[in-house]
PDB file of C-alpha atoms and ligand atoms in Angstrom:
ATOM      1  CA  UNK J   1      -0.065  -0.043  -0.018  1.00  0.00           C
ATOM      2  CA  UNK J   2       2.496   2.611  -1.238  1.00  0.00           C
ATOM      3  CA  UNK J   3       0.082   5.402  -2.011  1.00  0.00           C
ATOM      4  CA  UNK J   4      -1.870   5.351   1.197  1.00  0.00           C
ATOM      5  CA  UNK J   5       0.027   8.423   2.635  1.00  0.00           C
ATOM      6  CA  UNK J   6      -1.161  10.113  -0.624  1.00  0.00           C
ATOM      7  CA  UNK J   7      -4.722   9.413  -0.114  1.00  0.00           C
ATOM      8  CA  UNK J   8      -4.534  10.662   3.489  1.00  0.00           C
ATOM      9  CA  UNK J   9      -2.827  13.900   2.223  1.00  0.00           C
ATOM     10  CA  UNK J  10      -5.709  14.437  -0.239  1.00  0.00           C
ATOM     11  CA  UNK J  11      -8.416  13.921   2.382  1.00  0.00           C
ATOM     12  CA  UNK J  12      -6.570  16.367   4.699  1.00  0.00           C
ATOM     13  CA  UNK J  13      -6.254  18.906   1.997  1.00  0.00           C
ATOM     14  CA  UNK J  14      -9.966  18.548   1.115  1.00  0.00           C
ATOM     15  CA  UNK J  15     -10.876  19.016   4.672  1.00  0.00           C
ATOM     16  CA  UNK J  16      -8.516  22.148   5.070  1.00  0.00           C
ATOM     17  CA  UNK J  17     -10.214  23.602   1.907  1.00  0.00           C
ATOM     18  CA  UNK J  18     -13.758  22.868   3.352  1.00  0.00           C
ATOM     19  CA  UNK J  19     -12.786  24.505   6.506  1.00  0.00           C
ATOM     20  CA  UNK J  20     -11.413  27.513   4.880  1.00  0.00           C
ATOM     21  CA  UNK J  21     -14.446  27.888   2.681  1.00  0.00           C
ATOM     22  CA  UNK J  22     -16.736  27.503   5.736  1.00  0.00           C
ATOM     23  CA  UNK J  23     -15.050  30.083   7.876  1.00  0.00           C
ATOM     24  CA  UNK J  24     -14.638  32.565   4.908  1.00  0.00           C
ATOM     25  CA  UNK J  25     -18.468  32.392   4.567  1.00  0.00           C
ATOM     26  CA  UNK J  26     -19.026  33.117   8.257  1.00  0.00           C
ATOM     27  CA  UNK J  27     -19.385  36.960   8.165  1.00  0.00           C
ATOM     28  CA  UNK J  28     -22.278  36.830   5.911  1.00  0.00           C
ATOM     29  CA  UNK J  29     -24.204  34.390   8.157  1.00  0.00           C
ATOM     30  CA  UNK J  30     -23.608  36.422  11.133  1.00  0.00           C
ATOM     31  CA  UNK J  31     -25.226  39.278   9.399  1.00  0.00           C
ATOM     32  CA  UNK J  32     -28.452  37.359   9.532  1.00  0.00           C
ATOM     33  CA  UNK J  33     -28.324  37.433  13.350  1.00  0.00           C
ATOM     34  CA  UNK J  34     -30.215  40.676  13.897  1.00  0.00           C
ATOM     35  CA  UNK J  35     -33.437  39.409  14.888  1.00  0.00           C
ATOM     36  CA  UNK J  36     -36.246  41.980  15.099  1.00  0.00           C
ATOM     37  CA  UNK J  37     -38.400  42.432  18.181  1.00  0.00           C
ATOM     38  CA  UNK J  38     -41.726  40.762  17.925  1.00  0.00           C
ATOM     39  CA  UNK J  39     -44.801  42.331  19.045  1.00  0.00           C
ATOM     40  CA  UNK J  40     -46.958  39.752  20.654  1.00  0.00           C
ATOM     41  CA  UNK J  41     -49.809  39.585  23.072  1.00  0.00           C
ATOM     42  CA  UNK J  42     -47.796  38.439  25.937  1.00  0.00           C
ATOM     43  CA  UNK J  43     -45.505  41.446  26.483  1.00  0.00           C
ATOM     44  CA  UNK J  44     -45.176  41.857  30.277  1.00  0.00           C
ATOM     45  CA  UNK J  45     -47.149  44.657  31.654  1.00  0.00           C
ATOM     46  CA  UNK J  46     -45.126  47.673  32.703  1.00  0.00           C
ATOM     47  CA  UNK J  47     -45.859  50.690  34.618  1.00  0.00           C
ATOM     48  CA  UNK J  48     -46.741  53.697  32.557  1.00  0.00           C
ATOM     49  CA  UNK J  49     -44.122  54.847  30.359  1.00  0.00           C
ATOM     50  CA  UNK J  50     -41.746  51.900  29.698  1.00  0.00           C
ATOM     51  CA  UNK J  51     -42.595  50.154  26.378  1.00  0.00           C
ATOM     52  CA  UNK J  52     -40.235  50.340  23.555  1.00  0.00           C
ATOM     53  CA  UNK J  53     -41.558  47.833  21.196  1.00  0.00           C
ATOM     54  CA  UNK J  54     -43.800  47.763  18.194  1.00  0.00           C
ATOM     55  CA  UNK J  55     -46.336  50.364  17.669  1.00  0.00           C
ATOM     56  CA  UNK J  56     -45.540  52.361  20.840  1.00  0.00           C
ATOM     57  CA  UNK J  57     -42.965  54.967  19.814  1.00  0.00           C
ATOM     58  CA  UNK J  58     -40.098  56.014  22.056  1.00  0.00           C
ATOM     59  CA  UNK J  59     -41.899  58.970  23.476  1.00  0.00           C
ATOM     60  CA  UNK J  60     -44.824  56.756  24.404  1.00  0.00           C
ATOM     61  CA  UNK J  61     -47.310  58.266  22.007  1.00  0.00           C
ATOM     62  CA  UNK J  62     -48.897  56.164  19.348  1.00  0.00           C
ATOM     63  CA  UNK J  63     -50.030  58.061  16.374  1.00  0.00           C
ATOM     64  CA  UNK J  64     -51.733  55.111  14.572  1.00  0.00           C
ATOM     65  CA  UNK J  65     -51.758  54.100  10.892  1.00  0.00           C
ATOM     66  CA  UNK J  66     -53.694  56.206   8.394  1.00  0.00           C
ATOM     67  CA  UNK J  67     -55.862  53.991   6.154  1.00  0.00           C
ATOM     68  CA  UNK J  68     -58.125  55.721   3.722  1.00  0.00           C
ATOM     69  CA  UNK J  69     -58.262  58.815   5.700  1.00  0.00           C
ATOM     70  CA  UNK J  70     -59.008  56.823   8.889  1.00  0.00           C
ATOM     71  CA  UNK J  71     -56.587  56.790  11.843  1.00  0.00           C
ATOM     72  CA  UNK J  72     -56.409  53.151  12.889  1.00  0.00           C
ATOM     73  CA  UNK J  73     -55.174  51.886  16.177  1.00  0.00           C
ATOM     74  CA  UNK J  74     -54.940  48.488  17.838  1.00  0.00           C
ATOM     75  CA  UNK J  75     -55.187  48.466  21.549  1.00  0.00           C
ATOM     76  CA  UNK J  76     -54.990  45.497  23.671  1.00  0.00           C
ATOM     77  CA  UNK J  77     -55.801  44.735  27.261  1.00  0.00           C
ATOM     78  CA  UNK J  78     -52.855  43.487  29.281  1.00  0.00           C
ATOM     79  CA  UNK J  79     -54.063  42.472  32.823  1.00  0.00           C
ATOM     80  CA  UNK J  80     -55.252  45.741  34.227  1.00  0.00           C
ATOM     81  CA  UNK J  81     -53.807  48.026  31.658  1.00  0.00           C
ATOM     82  CA  UNK J  82     -54.009  49.020  28.026  1.00  0.00           C
ATOM     83  CA  UNK J  83     -51.138  48.795  25.442  1.00  0.00           C
ATOM     84  CA  UNK J  84     -50.623  51.428  24.263  1.00  0.00           C
ATOM     85  CA  UNK J  85     -51.669  53.686  27.044  1.00  0.00           C
ATOM     86  CA  UNK J  86     -51.497  56.765  24.881  1.00  0.00           C
ATOM     87  CA  UNK J  87     -52.628  57.815  21.548  1.00  0.00           C
ATOM     88  CA  UNK J  88     -52.691  60.839  19.558  1.00  0.00           C
ATOM     89  CA  UNK J  89     -54.857  62.152  16.616  1.00  0.00           C
ATOM     90  CA  UNK J  90     -55.822  65.468  15.134  1.00  0.00           C
ATOM     91  CA  UNK J  91     -58.965  67.185  15.639  1.00  0.00           C
ATOM     92  CA  UNK J  92     -61.474  66.224  12.904  1.00  0.00           C
ATOM     93  CA  UNK J  93     -59.902  62.743  12.349  1.00  0.00           C
ATOM     94  CA  UNK J  94     -61.888  59.647  12.001  1.00  0.00           C
ATOM     95  CA  UNK J  95     -60.551  57.215  14.448  1.00  0.00           C
ATOM     96  CA  UNK J  96     -60.926  53.455  14.343  1.00  0.00           C
ATOM     97  CA  UNK J  97     -59.669  51.394  17.289  1.00  0.00           C
ATOM     98  CA  UNK J  98     -59.616  47.783  17.395  1.00  0.00           C
ATOM     99  CA  UNK J  99     -59.649  46.511  20.861  1.00  0.00           C
ATOM    100  CA  UNK J 100     -58.382  43.008  21.451  1.00  0.00           C
ATOM    101  CA  UNK J 101     -58.851  41.248  24.727  1.00  0.00           C
ATOM    102  CA  UNK J 102     -56.579  38.218  25.117  1.00  0.00           C
ATOM    103  CA  UNK J 103     -57.439  37.556  28.709  1.00  0.00           C
ATOM    104  CA  UNK J 104     -60.294  38.230  31.336  1.00  0.00           C
ATOM    105  CA  UNK J 105     -63.292  40.291  30.841  1.00  0.00           C
ATOM    106  CA  UNK J 106     -62.715  43.865  29.762  1.00  0.00           C
ATOM    107  CA  UNK J 107     -64.198  46.629  27.588  1.00  0.00           C
ATOM    108  CA  UNK J 108     -62.887  49.884  25.980  1.00  0.00           C
ATOM    109  CA  UNK J 109     -64.829  53.181  26.514  1.00  0.00           C
ATOM    110  CA  UNK J 110     -64.107  56.924  25.657  1.00  0.00           C
ATOM    111  CA  UNK J 111     -67.229  58.720  27.147  1.00  0.00           C
ATOM    112  CA  UNK J 112     -66.595  62.168  25.407  1.00  0.00           C
ATOM    113  CA  UNK J 113     -66.848  60.497  21.969  1.00  0.00           C
ATOM    114  CA  UNK J 114     -69.548  58.007  22.958  1.00  0.00           C
ATOM    115  CA  UNK J 115     -67.167  55.216  21.971  1.00  0.00           C
ATOM    116  CA  UNK J 116     -67.664  51.924  23.682  1.00  0.00           C
ATOM    117  CA  UNK J 117     -67.164  48.249  22.952  1.00  0.00           C
ATOM    118  CA  UNK J 118     -69.267  45.519  24.655  1.00  0.00           C
ATOM    119  CA  UNK J 119     -67.688  43.685  27.556  1.00  0.00           C
ATOM    120  CA  UNK J 120     -65.485  41.291  25.900  1.00  0.00           C
ATOM    121  CA  UNK J 121     -64.518  37.793  27.031  1.00  0.00           C
ATOM    122  CA  UNK J 122     -60.998  36.414  26.695  1.00  0.00           C
ATOM    123  CA  UNK J 123     -60.004  35.998  23.072  1.00  0.00           C
ATOM    124  CA  UNK J 124     -62.604  38.486  21.707  1.00  0.00           C
ATOM    125  CA  UNK J 125     -62.030  41.835  19.893  1.00  0.00           C
ATOM    126  CA  UNK J 126     -64.230  44.629  18.818  1.00  0.00           C
ATOM    127  CA  UNK J 127     -63.938  47.843  16.813  1.00  0.00           C
ATOM    128  CA  UNK J 128     -65.082  51.210  17.762  1.00  0.00           C
ATOM    129  CA  UNK J 129     -65.109  54.284  15.293  1.00  0.00           C
ATOM    130  CA  UNK J 130     -65.740  57.772  15.945  1.00  0.00           C
ATOM    131  CA  UNK J 131     -64.765  61.264  14.850  1.00  0.00           C
ATOM    132  CA  UNK J 132     -62.471  63.071  17.138  1.00  0.00           C
ATOM    133  CA  UNK J 133     -64.474  66.375  16.921  1.00  0.00           C
ATOM    134  CA  UNK J 134     -62.909  68.125  19.909  1.00  0.00           C
ATOM    135  CA  UNK J 135     -59.463  68.813  21.059  1.00  0.00           C
ATOM    136  CA  UNK J 136     -57.998  67.953  24.321  1.00  0.00           C
ATOM    137  CA  UNK J 137     -56.946  64.832  26.395  1.00  0.00           C
ATOM    138  CA  UNK J 138     -59.621  62.235  26.911  1.00  0.00           C
ATOM    139  CA  UNK J 139     -59.460  59.176  29.062  1.00  0.00           C
ATOM    140  CA  UNK J 140     -60.269  55.629  27.554  1.00  0.00           C
ATOM    141  CA  UNK J 141     -60.853  53.065  30.203  1.00  0.00           C
ATOM    142  CA  UNK J 142     -62.383  49.730  31.113  1.00  0.00           C
ATOM    143  CA  UNK J 143     -65.662  49.975  33.001  1.00  0.00           C
ATOM    144  CA  UNK J 144     -65.672  46.485  34.374  1.00  0.00           C
ATOM    145  CA  UNK J 145     -65.579  46.321  38.146  1.00  0.00           C
ATOM    146  CA  UNK J 146     -62.899  48.384  39.598  1.00  0.00           C
ATOM    147  CA  UNK J 147     -60.570  48.014  36.588  1.00  0.00           C
ATOM    148  CA  UNK J 148     -60.320  51.644  35.921  1.00  0.00           C
ATOM    149  CA  UNK J 149     -59.203  52.420  39.522  1.00  0.00           C
ATOM    150  CA  UNK J 150     -56.520  49.665  39.208  1.00  0.00           C
ATOM    151  CA  UNK J 151     -55.046  51.447  36.239  1.00  0.00           C
ATOM    152  CA  UNK J 152     -56.966  50.239  33.339  1.00  0.00           C
ATOM    153  CA  UNK J 153     -57.120  53.537  31.467  1.00  0.00           C
ATOM    154  CA  UNK J 154     -55.133  55.471  28.953  1.00  0.00           C
ATOM    155  CA  UNK J 155     -55.106  58.849  27.195  1.00  0.00           C
ATOM    156  CA  UNK J 156     -56.305  60.001  23.800  1.00  0.00           C
ATOM    157  CA  UNK J 157     -54.884  63.372  22.972  1.00  0.00           C
ATOM    158  CA  UNK J 158     -56.530  65.266  20.223  1.00  0.00           C
ATOM    159  CA  UNK J 159     -54.467  68.069  18.913  1.00  0.00           C
ATOM    160  CA  UNK J 160     -55.827  71.244  17.105  1.00  0.00           C
TER     161      UNK J 160
HETATM  162 CU1   CU S   1     -60.952  45.572  32.563  1.00  0.00          CU
END
């Protein structure tokens, strides 16, 4: 078996080339490592003013998405709070709010605009739509039990 060392040499050479090829590709695979923050229903509840994910902007005011002239928001109950807990629109805007309720029994109300969902059970969602025809800061809240007193409210700011 005279050429056995030659076979081993070729195998080692191929392995070395393979390793070199693998490691030379590595920088491009690492670039895929930047995972984005997912917005899910189970973000832990934080005291007012802490969220930095998804729709909630860094200054904690959510301005919504404008679709066909309508300002659209999605608000979720999160234990005894709303996420987001602050929204902003302009006077005269038509506002559409989808309230989703993953857990417990809750509703969503803004008295000043006669906007209210029915009381929702876990897993339900409902939509309210109204025209923000006056400027100011208005509280939205849950009217179930003492939820509002427990902190289940937020602020809709209507600017001029
Ligand atoms: Cu509630």
